[in-house]
Short mmCIF file of C-alpha atoms in Angstrom, two decimals:
data_model
loop_
_atom_site.label_atom_id
_atom_site.label_comp_id
_atom_site.label_asym_id
_atom_site.label_seq_id
_atom_site.Cartn_x
_atom_site.Cartn_y
_atom_site.Cartn_z
CA UNK Z 1 0.00 0.00 0.00
CA UNK Z 2 2.05 2.93 -1.27
CA UNK Z 3 1.00 6.58 -0.98
CA UNK Z 4 0.68 6.91 -4.76
CA UNK Z 5 -1.54 3.82 -5.01
CA UNK Z 6 -3.85 5.12 -2.28
CA UNK Z 7 -3.91 8.68 -3.64
CA UNK Z 8 -4.61 7.45 -7.18
CA UNK Z 9 -7.52 5.35 -5.93
CA UNK Z 10 -8.93 8.27 -3.97
CA UNK Z 11 -8.77 10.64 -6.93
CA UNK Z 12 -10.24 8.13 -9.39
CA UNK Z 13 -12.94 7.18 -6.89
CA UNK Z 14 -13.93 10.83 -6.51
CA UNK Z 15 -14.17 11.15 -10.30
CA UNK Z 16 -16.11 7.90 -10.76
CA UNK Z 17 -18.59 8.35 -7.89
CA UNK Z 18 -20.77 10.78 -9.92
CA UNK Z 19 -21.06 8.06 -12.57
CA UNK Z 20 -22.72 5.82 -9.99
CA UNK Z 21 -24.96 8.68 -8.87
CA UNK Z 22 -26.12 9.05 -12.47
CA UNK Z 23 -26.70 5.34 -13.05
CA UNK Z 24 -28.35 5.01 -9.64
CA UNK Z 25 -30.84 7.77 -10.41
CA UNK Z 26 -31.42 6.47 -13.95
CA UNK Z 27 -31.80 2.70 -13.48
CA UNK Z 28 -31.50 2.06 -9.73
CA UNK Z 29 -28.17 0.20 -10.05
CA UNK Z 30 -24.64 1.04 -9.06
CA UNK Z 31 -21.62 -0.31 -10.93
CA UNK Z 32 -18.31 -1.71 -9.82
CA UNK Z 33 -15.63 0.68 -11.05
CA UNK Z 34 -12.64 -1.58 -10.41
CA UNK Z 35 -11.62 -2.32 -14.00
CA UNK Z 36 -12.00 1.31 -15.07
CA UNK Z 37 -9.80 2.47 -12.20
CA UNK Z 38 -7.35 -0.35 -12.88
CA UNK Z 39 -6.82 0.63 -16.52
CA UNK Z 40 -6.71 4.38 -15.97
CA UNK Z 41 -4.08 4.11 -13.23
CA UNK Z 42 -2.00 1.70 -15.32
CA UNK Z 43 -2.13 4.04 -18.32
CA UNK Z 44 -0.97 6.94 -16.14
CA UNK Z 45 1.72 5.42 -13.94
CA UNK Z 46 3.49 2.94 -16.23
CA UNK Z 47 4.65 5.54 -18.81
CA UNK Z 48 5.31 8.10 -16.06
CA UNK Z 49 7.46 5.65 -14.10
CA UNK Z 50 9.56 4.88 -17.17
CA UNK Z 51 9.90 8.54 -18.15
CA UNK Z 52 11.09 9.77 -14.74
CA UNK Z 53 12.80 6.61 -13.48
CA UNK Z 54 10.27 5.96 -10.70
CA UNK Z 55 9.64 2.59 -9.10
CA UNK Z 56 7.63 0.37 -11.46
CA UNK Z 57 3.86 0.38 -10.97
CA UNK Z 58 3.19 -3.08 -9.51
CA UNK Z 59 0.26 -5.47 -9.33
CA UNK Z 60 -0.30 -4.99 -5.60
CA UNK Z 61 -0.33 -1.21 -6.07
CA UNK Z 62 -2.92 -1.72 -8.80
CA UNK Z 63 -4.98 -3.78 -6.38
CA UNK Z 64 -4.89 -1.07 -3.69
CA UNK Z 65 -5.78 1.54 -6.30
CA UNK Z 66 -8.79 -0.31 -7.71
CA UNK Z 67 -10.05 -1.34 -4.27
CA UNK Z 68 -9.89 2.26 -3.04
CA UNK Z 69 -11.51 3.64 -6.19
CA UNK Z 70 -14.35 1.12 -6.25
CA UNK Z 71 -15.04 1.69 -2.54
CA UNK Z 72 -15.17 5.46 -3.06
CA UNK Z 73 -17.44 5.07 -6.08
CA UNK Z 74 -19.70 2.74 -4.06
CA UNK Z 75 -20.55 5.34 -1.42
CA UNK Z 76 -23.62 6.14 -3.50
CA UNK Z 77 -25.16 3.00 -1.97
CA UNK Z 78 -25.08 4.68 1.44
CA UNK Z 79 -28.11 6.77 0.53
CA UNK Z 80 -26.97 9.35 -1.98
CA UNK Z 81 -29.35 8.25 -4.75
CA UNK Z 82 -32.50 7.32 -2.83
CA UNK Z 83 -33.02 7.93 0.93
CA UNK Z 84 -31.19 11.26 1.16
CA UNK Z 85 -32.93 12.84 -1.87
CA UNK Z 86 -36.22 11.47 -0.52
CA UNK Z 87 -35.48 13.05 2.86
CA UNK Z 88 -34.83 16.38 1.12
CA UNK Z 89 -38.21 16.12 -0.64
CA UNK Z 90 -39.97 15.33 2.63
CA UNK Z 91 -38.31 18.03 4.75
CA UNK Z 92 -37.80 20.69 2.11
CA UNK Z 93 -34.10 21.07 2.89
CA UNK Z 94 -30.75 19.40 2.35
CA UNK Z 95 -28.50 17.96 5.04
CA UNK Z 96 -25.48 20.17 5.85
CA UNK Z 97 -22.31 18.69 4.33
CA UNK Z 98 -20.67 17.82 7.71
CA UNK Z 99 -23.81 15.92 8.70
CA UNK Z 100 -24.01 14.22 5.33
CA UNK Z 101 -20.33 13.27 5.48
CA UNK Z 102 -20.69 11.75 8.95
CA UNK Z 103 -23.80 9.82 7.91
CA UNK Z 104 -22.31 8.41 4.69
CA UNK Z 105 -19.16 7.40 6.58
CA UNK Z 106 -21.12 5.64 9.33
CA UNK Z 107 -23.30 3.63 6.93
CA UNK Z 108 -20.35 2.69 4.73
CA UNK Z 109 -18.17 1.80 7.73
CA UNK Z 110 -20.87 -0.54 9.01
CA UNK Z 111 -21.04 -2.16 5.57
CA UNK Z 112 -17.30 -2.89 5.64
CA UNK Z 113 -17.57 -4.92 8.83
CA UNK Z 114 -20.74 -6.67 7.67
CA UNK Z 115 -18.86 -7.65 4.51
CA UNK Z 116 -15.98 -9.03 6.55
CA UNK Z 117 -18.38 -11.24 8.52
CA UNK Z 118 -20.02 -12.47 5.30
CA UNK Z 119 -16.68 -13.24 3.64
CA UNK Z 120 -16.29 -16.85 4.93
CA UNK Z 121 -19.70 -17.92 3.61
CA UNK Z 122 -19.82 -15.86 0.44
CA UNK Z 123 -16.20 -16.18 -0.72
CA UNK Z 124 -14.45 -19.09 0.99
CA UNK Z 125 -17.30 -21.63 1.19
CA UNK Z 126 -19.54 -20.48 -1.65
CA UNK Z 127 -19.26 -21.00 -5.38
CA UNK Z 128 -20.52 -17.50 -6.17
CA UNK Z 129 -18.69 -16.08 -9.15
CA UNK Z 130 -18.80 -12.32 -8.42
CA UNK Z 131 -18.36 -11.49 -12.15
CA UNK Z 132 -16.95 -8.00 -11.61
CA UNK Z 133 -14.39 -9.27 -9.12
CA UNK Z 134 -13.29 -12.16 -11.30
CA UNK Z 135 -13.08 -9.91 -14.35
CA UNK Z 136 -10.93 -7.46 -12.41
CA UNK Z 137 -8.55 -10.19 -11.23
CA UNK Z 138 -8.23 -11.61 -14.74
CA UNK Z 139 -7.60 -8.16 -16.18
CA UNK Z 140 -4.95 -7.49 -13.56
CA UNK Z 141 -3.11 -10.72 -14.29
CA UNK Z 142 -3.20 -10.09 -18.04
CA UNK Z 143 -1.96 -6.54 -17.63
CA UNK Z 144 1.15 -7.54 -15.74
CA UNK Z 145 1.82 -10.65 -17.81
CA UNK Z 146 1.55 -8.84 -21.13
CA UNK Z 147 2.31 -5.12 -20.93
CA UNK Z 148 1.35 -4.44 -24.54
CA UNK Z 149 -1.97 -6.19 -24.00
CA UNK Z 150 -2.66 -3.84 -21.09
CA UNK Z 151 -2.12 -0.76 -23.23
CA UNK Z 152 -4.44 -2.24 -25.86
CA UNK Z 153 -7.10 -2.59 -23.17
CA UNK Z 154 -6.56 1.04 -22.20
CA UNK Z 155 -7.00 1.97 -25.86
CA UNK Z 156 -10.26 0.03 -26.00
CA UNK Z 157 -11.41 1.77 -22.80
CA UNK Z 158 -10.71 5.23 -24.20
CA UNK Z 159 -12.29 4.32 -27.54
CA UNK Z 160 -15.39 3.10 -25.75
CA UNK Z 161 -15.48 6.29 -23.71
CA UNK Z 162 -15.26 8.43 -26.85
CA UNK Z 163 -17.83 6.30 -28.65
CA UNK Z 164 -20.30 6.48 -25.76
CA UNK Z 165 -19.99 10.27 -25.58
CA UNK Z 166 -20.52 10.65 -29.33
CA UNK Z 167 -23.42 8.19 -29.29
CA UNK Z 168 -25.25 10.14 -26.59
CA UNK Z 169 -24.59 13.47 -28.30
CA UNK Z 170 -25.98 12.15 -31.60
CA UNK Z 171 -28.94 10.49 -29.89
CA UNK Z 172 -29.86 13.56 -27.82
CA UNK Z 173 -29.16 16.41 -30.22
CA UNK Z 174 -28.97 15.17 -33.80
CA UNK Z 175 -31.41 12.31 -34.31
CA UNK Z 176 -33.54 10.05 -32.17
CA UNK Z 177 -33.34 6.27 -32.13
CA UNK Z 178 -36.56 4.98 -33.77
CA UNK Z 179 -38.96 3.83 -31.06
CA UNK Z 180 -41.83 1.40 -31.27
CA UNK Z 181 -45.11 3.09 -32.04
CA UNK Z 182 -46.96 4.31 -28.93
CA UNK Z 183 -49.40 1.56 -28.04
CA UNK Z 184 -50.39 -0.77 -25.26
CA UNK Z 185 -47.66 -3.24 -26.10
CA UNK Z 186 -44.79 -0.81 -26.45
CA UNK Z 187 -44.25 2.76 -25.34
CA UNK Z 188 -47.06 2.87 -22.81
CA UNK Z 189 -45.63 -0.23 -21.12
CA UNK Z 190 -42.09 1.20 -21.34
CA UNK Z 191 -41.14 -1.49 -23.89
CA UNK Z 192 -39.10 0.45 -26.42
CA UNK Z 193 -35.98 0.07 -28.51
CA UNK Z 194 -33.59 2.24 -26.52
CA UNK Z 195 -30.02 0.93 -26.87
CA UNK Z 196 -27.79 1.96 -23.99
CA UNK Z 197 -24.05 1.51 -24.16
CA UNK Z 198 -24.07 1.60 -20.35
CA UNK Z 199 -26.20 -1.54 -20.16
CA UNK Z 200 -24.62 -3.11 -23.23
CA UNK Z 201 -21.22 -2.98 -21.55
CA UNK Z 202 -22.61 -4.30 -18.29
CA UNK Z 203 -24.33 -7.18 -20.05
CA UNK Z 204 -21.00 -8.24 -21.49
CA UNK Z 205 -19.64 -8.56 -17.95
CA UNK Z 206 -22.47 -10.38 -16.18
CA UNK Z 207 -22.77 -13.10 -18.81
CA UNK Z 208 -25.51 -14.75 -20.85
CA UNK Z 209 -27.33 -16.62 -18.07
CA UNK Z 210 -27.82 -13.59 -15.83
CA UNK Z 211 -28.62 -11.36 -18.82
CA UNK Z 212 -31.29 -13.74 -20.10
CA UNK Z 213 -32.72 -13.95 -16.58
CA UNK Z 214 -33.07 -10.17 -16.44
CA UNK Z 215 -34.63 -10.11 -19.92
CA UNK Z 216 -37.11 -12.87 -19.04
CA UNK Z 217 -38.11 -11.08 -15.85
CA UNK Z 218 -38.67 -7.81 -17.71
CA UNK Z 219 -40.77 -9.47 -20.43
CA UNK Z 220 -42.83 -11.42 -17.90
CA UNK Z 221 -43.48 -8.37 -15.71
CA UNK Z 222 -44.01 -5.65 -18.31
CA UNK Z 223 -45.15 -7.72 -21.28
CA UNK Z 224 -47.50 -10.19 -19.57
CA UNK Z 225 -48.45 -9.17 -16.03
CA UNK Z 226 -48.73 -5.41 -16.66
CA UNK Z 227 -51.26 -5.70 -19.55
CA UNK Z 228 -53.27 -8.18 -17.48
CA UNK Z 229 -53.42 -5.74 -14.54
CA UNK Z 230 -54.75 -3.05 -16.85
CA UNK Z 231 -57.22 -5.37 -18.59
CA UNK Z 232 -58.68 -6.52 -15.27
CA UNK Z 233 -59.03 -2.95 -14.01
CA UNK Z 234 -56.61 -3.48 -11.14
CA UNK Z 235 -54.50 -0.54 -12.33
CA UNK Z 236 -56.20 2.53 -13.76
CA UNK Z 237 -54.23 4.33 -16.47
CA UNK Z 238 -54.76 7.35 -18.67
CA UNK Z 239 -54.08 7.45 -22.40
CA UNK Z 240 -52.85 11.01 -21.89
CA UNK Z 241 -49.81 9.75 -19.95
CA UNK Z 242 -46.58 9.33 -21.88
CA UNK Z 243 -46.14 5.92 -20.26
CA UNK Z 244 -47.66 3.95 -17.41
CA UNK Z 245 -44.50 3.19 -15.48
CA UNK Z 246 -45.53 5.06 -12.30
CA UNK Z 247 -48.93 3.39 -12.23
CA UNK Z 248 -47.56 -0.11 -12.75
CA UNK Z 249 -44.21 -0.21 -10.97
CA UNK Z 250 -45.73 -0.39 -7.50
CA UNK Z 251 -47.56 -3.59 -8.47
CA UNK Z 252 -44.55 -5.17 -10.15
CA UNK Z 253 -41.88 -4.16 -7.64
CA UNK Z 254 -43.00 -6.23 -4.67
CA UNK Z 255 -43.31 -9.63 -6.40
CA UNK Z 256 -39.88 -9.15 -7.94
CA UNK Z 257 -38.29 -8.09 -4.67
CA UNK Z 258 -39.97 -10.99 -2.85
CA UNK Z 259 -38.57 -13.52 -5.33
CA UNK Z 260 -35.11 -11.98 -5.08
CA UNK Z 261 -35.10 -11.96 -1.26
CA UNK Z 262 -36.56 -15.44 -0.75
CA UNK Z 263 -34.29 -17.00 -3.39
CA UNK Z 264 -31.22 -15.39 -1.85
CA UNK Z 265 -32.05 -16.35 1.73
CA UNK Z 266 -33.02 -19.89 0.69
CA UNK Z 267 -29.72 -20.33 -1.15
CA UNK Z 268 -27.84 -18.95 1.84
CA UNK Z 269 -29.64 -21.28 4.25
CA UNK Z 270 -28.97 -24.26 1.96
CA UNK Z 271 -25.28 -23.34 1.88
CA UNK Z 272 -25.20 -23.22 5.69
CA UNK Z 273 -26.83 -26.65 5.95
CA UNK Z 274 -24.47 -28.13 3.36
CA UNK Z 275 -21.47 -26.61 5.12
CA UNK Z 276 -22.59 -28.00 8.47
CA UNK Z 277 -23.07 -31.48 7.04
CA UNK Z 278 -19.71 -31.37 5.32
CA UNK Z 279 -18.04 -30.26 8.54
CA UNK Z 280 -19.48 -33.17 10.50
CA UNK Z 281 -18.57 -35.72 7.83
CA UNK Z 282 -15.01 -34.61 7.19
CA UNK Z 283 -13.46 -33.27 10.35
CA UNK Z 284 -9.90 -33.74 9.13
CA UNK Z 285 -10.46 -31.43 6.18
CA UNK Z 286 -12.41 -28.82 8.09
CA UNK Z 287 -11.29 -25.28 7.40
CA UNK Z 288 -9.21 -23.80 10.26
CA UNK Z 289 -10.81 -21.06 12.27
CA UNK Z 290 -10.12 -17.61 10.87
CA UNK Z 291 -7.91 -15.24 12.81
CA UNK Z 292 -8.86 -11.71 13.83
CA UNK Z 293 -12.10 -12.52 15.64
CA UNK Z 294 -11.51 -9.88 18.33
CA UNK Z 295 -10.70 -7.23 15.71
CA UNK Z 296 -13.79 -8.06 13.68
CA UNK Z 297 -16.06 -7.98 16.71
CA UNK Z 298 -14.57 -4.73 17.97
CA UNK Z 299 -14.79 -3.06 14.57
CA UNK Z 300 -18.37 -4.16 14.06
CA UNK Z 301 -19.48 -3.00 17.52
CA UNK Z 302 -17.82 0.38 16.97
CA UNK Z 303 -19.49 0.80 13.56
CA UNK Z 304 -22.86 -0.26 14.98
CA UNK Z 305 -22.54 2.16 17.91
CA UNK Z 306 -21.70 5.08 15.59
CA UNK Z 307 -24.60 4.27 13.29
CA UNK Z 308 -27.11 3.91 16.13
CA UNK Z 309 -25.92 7.15 17.76
CA UNK Z 310 -26.26 9.12 14.51
CA UNK Z 311 -29.75 7.75 13.86
CA UNK Z 312 -30.84 8.96 17.28
CA UNK Z 313 -29.11 12.36 17.28
CA UNK Z 314 -29.56 13.40 13.64
CA UNK Z 315 -33.02 12.07 12.86
CA UNK Z 316 -34.69 11.54 16.24
CA UNK Z 317 -35.15 7.81 15.64
CA UNK Z 318 -36.12 5.78 18.70
CA UNK Z 319 -33.21 3.73 20.01
CA UNK Z 320 -35.07 0.44 19.57
CA UNK Z 321 -35.63 1.07 15.87
CA UNK Z 322 -32.05 2.27 15.48
CA UNK Z 323 -30.70 -0.95 16.95
CA UNK Z 324 -33.03 -3.19 14.91
CA UNK Z 325 -31.57 -1.65 11.74
CA UNK Z 326 -28.24 -3.39 12.46
CA UNK Z 327 -29.33 -7.07 12.27
CA UNK Z 328 -31.59 -6.19 9.35
CA UNK Z 329 -28.49 -4.88 7.57
CA UNK Z 330 -26.95 -8.36 7.94
CA UNK Z 331 -29.99 -10.07 6.41
CA UNK Z 332 -30.22 -7.66 3.47
CA UNK Z 333 -26.45 -7.72 2.96
CA UNK Z 334 -26.74 -11.48 2.51
CA UNK Z 335 -29.34 -10.90 -0.21
CA UNK Z 336 -27.31 -8.17 -1.90
CA UNK Z 337 -24.14 -10.26 -1.77
CA UNK Z 338 -25.79 -13.23 -3.47
CA UNK Z 339 -27.29 -11.01 -6.20
CA UNK Z 340 -23.94 -9.30 -6.79
CA UNK Z 341 -22.18 -12.66 -6.66
CA UNK Z 342 -24.34 -13.95 -9.52
CA UNK Z 343 -25.05 -10.84 -11.62
CA UNK Z 344 -22.72 -8.03 -10.42
CA UNK Z 345 -25.83 -5.86 -10.07
CA UNK Z 346 -26.23 -4.29 -6.63
CA UNK Z 347 -30.03 -3.97 -6.19
CA UNK Z 348 -29.84 -1.23 -3.58
CA UNK Z 349 -33.20 0.30 -4.53
CA UNK Z 350 -35.03 -2.99 -4.12
CA UNK Z 351 -33.16 -3.80 -0.91
CA UNK Z 352 -34.21 -0.44 0.51
CA UNK Z 353 -37.86 -1.20 -0.27
CA UNK Z 354 -37.69 -4.42 1.74
CA UNK Z 355 -36.22 -2.52 4.66
CA UNK Z 356 -38.87 0.20 4.40
CA UNK Z 357 -41.61 -2.43 4.43
CA UNK Z 358 -40.15 -3.99 7.57
CA UNK Z 359 -39.91 -0.72 9.48
CA UNK Z 360 -43.28 0.42 8.14
CA UNK Z 361 -44.79 -2.52 9.98
CA UNK Z 362 -42.77 -1.92 13.17
CA UNK Z 363 -43.05 1.89 13.27
CA UNK Z 364 -46.18 2.93 11.34
CA UNK Z 365 -46.73 6.63 10.69
CA UNK Z 366 -43.06 7.55 11.15
CA UNK Z 367 -41.73 8.39 7.68
CA UNK Z 368 -38.31 9.64 8.79
CA UNK Z 369 -37.73 6.51 10.86
CA UNK Z 370 -38.88 4.39 7.95
CA UNK Z 371 -36.59 6.14 5.49
CA UNK Z 372 -33.34 6.45 7.43
CA UNK Z 373 -33.37 3.04 9.12
CA UNK Z 374 -33.88 1.61 5.63
CA UNK Z 375 -30.89 3.72 4.59
CA UNK Z 376 -28.76 1.98 7.23
CA UNK Z 377 -29.77 -1.51 6.15
CA UNK Z 378 -29.66 -0.90 2.40
CA UNK Z 379 -26.49 1.21 2.49
CA UNK Z 380 -24.54 -1.26 4.58
CA UNK Z 381 -25.70 -4.04 2.27
CA UNK Z 382 -24.42 -2.17 -0.79
CA UNK Z 383 -21.03 -1.36 0.68
CA UNK Z 384 -20.53 -4.91 1.93
CA UNK Z 385 -21.35 -6.28 -1.54
CA UNK Z 386 -18.70 -4.04 -3.09
CA UNK Z 387 -16.14 -5.22 -0.53
CA UNK Z 388 -16.91 -8.86 -1.29
CA UNK Z 389 -16.09 -8.14 -4.95
CA UNK Z 390 -12.68 -6.93 -3.77
CA UNK Z 391 -12.19 -10.03 -1.64
CA UNK Z 392 -12.96 -12.20 -4.65
CA UNK Z 393 -10.60 -10.38 -7.06
CA UNK Z 394 -7.56 -10.28 -4.76
CA UNK Z 395 -4.55 -11.24 -6.90
CA UNK Z 396 -2.64 -14.39 -5.93
#
């Protein structure tokens, strides 16, 4: 961990975080920025080191750089794209920057320790792929095995950047991509031909199985269930509306979130049962107990105490609700980790809805409590999922 590796990661993370704010507000997803940070730092430091006779830019420095950058870019999951804007809409004012900084730090810090606790099950004992993490590790190995190949990758990155900028300029200001005709089966149901290089690039990372799963879910929800809801009069829509997304999304969100949560928790429970059976049947090959238990417990308790204290002092949340947000963060982090492990998509928006539903039942009529306790659970889940990507892509 050299000063230049850490500083490079901090600077790149600060530049990439707004990208996640944009994608979070646009599609409800945040993206792992590891490979982008990896290539940009390599393109900067390798020629500079040769030109001025500096120490060569090494693989472990690259790892520190990309870990730092992706963690900085992932702070959007701590509430910057959903709970905090919602709080501003509800209260009519923005949080002062010192308050916002303390809150984002506390939620993210809690997520780091939650991720450390999930690491044995999600990384060591699980077969989860974590596509972004594996892609980063593979890219890192290739870069330092074949220097010319690395610079080619940087060239592809910069070409893609230029192409995406030009594509959006042409699409927004010169000509519009032809859309399907406005009708029940297309524009009104938000089914339109709208190619996005953002999602095209992400689809190339998550793979065919996960991509087809997302496509099937979208077609089932918006192409089959949505028209049926309208036909049966369950959802009332107006032909004057540009599309019926707002009217339909509330009906489609909860079944999707329920499937995601139950599938994740079921898989996690099955993994625990399988691990327990394996441990009883093969004691000689049992994995040795991990070190650092005292450190992990101390770090987690400190993070939990800070988060609970800020909930109480900043937002007037009752201490019981503030404390309940901590174990809920563990449960939702498990869900987020499994989704990220299979698809690389961090479903922070959906995770937050589950948390809001839980606290809505426990503390009805308290919107601030509902919103900010959900922020704790969802934010910690997002940050822990990003950390698990870094655990998976650690170079060996």
